[in-house]
Amino acid sequence: MLTDSEASDGTVSTVEVTLDQGADGAAPHYHTRSDELFYVADGELQVMAGDRILTVGAGGSLVVPRRMPHAFGATPDSGARILIALMPGVQRFEYFRLLDRLAKGTADHTEFLAAQAEFDNYFIDAPTWTAERNAQRR
């Protein structure tokens, strides 16, 4: 986390994410209250934005409007360092703590799904994205 919503009077939340070559970022989801800006500082990012799958290279950016399903991951041939901004901001520190607890097994999937409204992060099924990412792993 670079900036949480409390530090910006709710105007923005920002996070820097580093992904290894071919690594998944966020699973398909959407936000109801925030637009999301992706800026690729280094490498290449593969992004699902609605029904399109795009590659955004270093120096490129993409804005995903609220309610548009999206997901992201590093391309198979590159890692990526990205900056993400949610506008207006959403409290994200607790969201990332919940993700950490989920990874460590101290939180369960039911707790995670119950927190979707609190963190404005609604997960969806996106078969085209899943098929694309799986095909790249072969």
GROMACS .gro file of C-alpha atoms in nm:
model
  138
    1MET     CA    1   0.000   0.000   0.000
    2LEU     CA    2   0.125   0.342  -0.088
    3THR     CA    3  -0.180   0.548   0.008
    4ASP     CA    4  -0.496   0.432   0.180
    5SER     CA    5  -0.820   0.625   0.150
    6GLU     CA    6  -0.786   0.775   0.500
    7ALA     CA    7  -0.461   0.947   0.396
    8SER     CA    8  -0.631   1.116   0.100
    9ASP     CA    9  -0.967   1.209   0.254
   10GLY     CA   10  -1.120   0.930   0.048
   11THR     CA   11  -1.009   1.056  -0.294
   12VAL     CA   12  -0.769   0.774  -0.385
   13SER     CA   13  -0.607   0.450  -0.271
   14THR     CA   14  -0.279   0.350  -0.433
   15VAL     CA   15  -0.074   0.032  -0.428
   16GLU     CA   16   0.244  -0.085  -0.597
   17VAL     CA   17   0.246  -0.450  -0.708
   18THR     CA   18   0.542  -0.654  -0.833
   19LEU     CA   19   0.464  -0.975  -1.021
   20ASP     CA   20   0.710  -1.245  -1.125
   21GLN     CA   21   0.714  -1.366  -1.485
   22GLY     CA   22   0.372  -1.511  -1.571
   23ALA     CA   23   0.237  -1.461  -1.217
   24ASP     CA   24  -0.131  -1.399  -1.156
   25GLY     CA   25  -0.231  -1.071  -0.996
   26ALA     CA   26  -0.598  -1.030  -0.910
   27ALA     CA   27  -0.867  -1.284  -0.995
   28PRO     CA   28  -1.163  -1.157  -1.202
   29HIS     CA   29  -1.365  -0.904  -1.005
   30TYR     CA   30  -1.530  -0.563  -1.026
   31HIS     CA   31  -1.585  -0.258  -0.806
   32THR     CA   32  -1.913  -0.071  -0.762
   33ARG     CA   33  -1.775   0.249  -0.611
   34SER     CA   34  -1.433   0.306  -0.771
   35ASP     CA   35  -1.266   0.336  -1.109
   36GLU     CA   36  -0.923   0.169  -1.126
   37LEU     CA   37  -0.612   0.299  -1.299
   38PHE     CA   38  -0.326   0.062  -1.387
   39TYR     CA   39   0.015   0.210  -1.474
   40VAL     CA   40   0.285  -0.035  -1.586
   41ALA     CA   41   0.620   0.094  -1.458
   42ASP     CA   42   0.823  -0.208  -1.577
   43GLY     CA   43   0.754  -0.525  -1.774
   44GLU     CA   44   0.427  -0.629  -1.933
   45LEU     CA   45   0.083  -0.675  -1.782
   46GLN     CA   46  -0.198  -0.884  -1.924
   47VAL     CA   47  -0.537  -0.739  -1.831
   48MET     CA   48  -0.892  -0.859  -1.873
   49ALA     CA   49  -1.112  -0.548  -1.907
   50GLY     CA   50  -1.472  -0.641  -1.976
   51ASP     CA   51  -1.471  -0.888  -2.264
   52ARG     CA   52  -1.124  -0.790  -2.391
   53ILE     CA   53  -0.783  -0.926  -2.296
   54LEU     CA   54  -0.508  -0.669  -2.347
   55THR     CA   55  -0.133  -0.645  -2.300
   56VAL     CA   56  -0.003  -0.321  -2.152
   57GLY     CA   57   0.371  -0.257  -2.172
   58ALA     CA   58   0.608  -0.044  -1.964
   59GLY     CA   59   0.497   0.318  -1.962
   60GLY     CA   60   0.141   0.225  -2.060
   61SER     CA   61  -0.175   0.270  -1.860
   62LEU     CA   62  -0.535   0.157  -1.858
   63VAL     CA   63  -0.843   0.284  -1.673
   64VAL     CA   64  -1.111   0.032  -1.581
   65PRO     CA   65  -1.443   0.201  -1.498
   66ARG     CA   66  -1.646   0.090  -1.199
   67ARG     CA   67  -1.864  -0.217  -1.257
   68MET     CA   68  -1.640  -0.343  -1.541
   69PRO     CA   69  -1.513  -0.695  -1.469
   70HIS     CA   70  -1.134  -0.708  -1.475
   71ALA     CA   71  -0.833  -0.918  -1.378
   72PHE     CA   72  -0.459  -0.893  -1.429
   73GLY     CA   73  -0.135  -1.087  -1.429
   74ALA     CA   74   0.217  -1.064  -1.567
   75THR     CA   75   0.259  -1.189  -1.923
   76PRO     CA   76   0.420  -1.533  -1.973
   77ASP     CA   77   0.743  -1.373  -2.096
   78SER     CA   78   0.776  -1.092  -1.844
   79GLY     CA   79   0.734  -0.988  -1.486
   80ALA     CA   80   0.565  -0.656  -1.411
   81ARG     CA   81   0.584  -0.371  -1.165
   82ILE     CA   82   0.258  -0.179  -1.161
   83LEU     CA   83   0.098   0.108  -0.979
   84ILE     CA   84  -0.275   0.085  -0.915
   85ALA     CA   85  -0.503   0.369  -0.809
   86LEU     CA   86  -0.865   0.330  -0.699
   87MET     CA   87  -1.068   0.651  -0.732
   88PRO     CA   88  -1.242   0.736  -0.509
   89GLY     CA   89  -1.035   0.557  -0.252
   90VAL     CA   90  -1.140   0.245  -0.066
   91GLN     CA   91  -0.991   0.123   0.261
   92ARG     CA   92  -0.742  -0.142   0.144
   93PHE     CA   93  -0.504  -0.211   0.435
   94GLU     CA   94  -0.755  -0.444   0.601
   95TYR     CA   95  -0.834  -0.607   0.267
   96PHE     CA   96  -0.468  -0.699   0.216
   97ARG     CA   97  -0.447  -0.823   0.576
   98LEU     CA   98  -0.747  -1.047   0.504
   99LEU     CA   99  -0.576  -1.180   0.188
  100ASP     CA  100  -0.266  -1.257   0.396
  101ARG     CA  101  -0.474  -1.441   0.658
  102LEU     CA  102  -0.646  -1.636   0.379
  103ALA     CA  103  -0.307  -1.738   0.234
  104LYS     CA  104  -0.187  -1.847   0.581
  105GLY     CA  105  -0.504  -2.045   0.650
  106THR     CA  106  -0.615  -1.828   0.944
  107ALA     CA  107  -0.917  -1.698   0.750
  108ASP     CA  108  -1.152  -1.903   0.535
  109HIS     CA  109  -1.317  -1.845   0.199
  110THR     CA  110  -1.655  -1.772   0.363
  111GLU     CA  111  -1.503  -1.482   0.559
  112PHE     CA  112  -1.338  -1.357   0.240
  113LEU     CA  113  -1.665  -1.364   0.041
  114ALA     CA  114  -1.851  -1.194   0.327
  115ALA     CA  115  -1.606  -0.900   0.306
  116GLN     CA  116  -1.673  -0.824  -0.062
  117ALA     CA  117  -1.914  -0.535   0.007
  118GLU     CA  118  -1.692  -0.385   0.278
  119PHE     CA  119  -1.393  -0.367   0.043
  120ASP     CA  120  -1.591  -0.308  -0.281
  121ASN     CA  121  -1.430  -0.611  -0.443
  122TYR     CA  122  -1.681  -0.853  -0.599
  123PHE     CA  123  -1.536  -1.171  -0.750
  124ILE     CA  124  -1.683  -1.326  -1.064
  125ASP     CA  125  -1.631  -1.626  -1.288
  126ALA     CA  126  -1.455  -1.536  -1.616
  127PRO     CA  127  -1.400  -1.855  -1.820
  128THR     CA  128  -1.227  -1.676  -2.109
  129TRP     CA  129  -0.969  -1.521  -1.874
  130THR     CA  130  -0.914  -1.851  -1.693
  131ALA     CA  131  -0.870  -2.037  -2.023
  132GLU     CA  132  -0.624  -1.775  -2.151
  133ARG     CA  133  -0.412  -1.785  -1.835
  134ASN     CA  134  -0.416  -2.167  -1.823
  135ALA     CA  135  -0.318  -2.194  -2.192
  136GLN     CA  136  -0.012  -1.980  -2.123
  137ARG     CA  137   0.107  -2.221  -1.856
  138ARG     CA  138   0.127  -2.518  -2.094
   0.00000   0.00000   0.00000
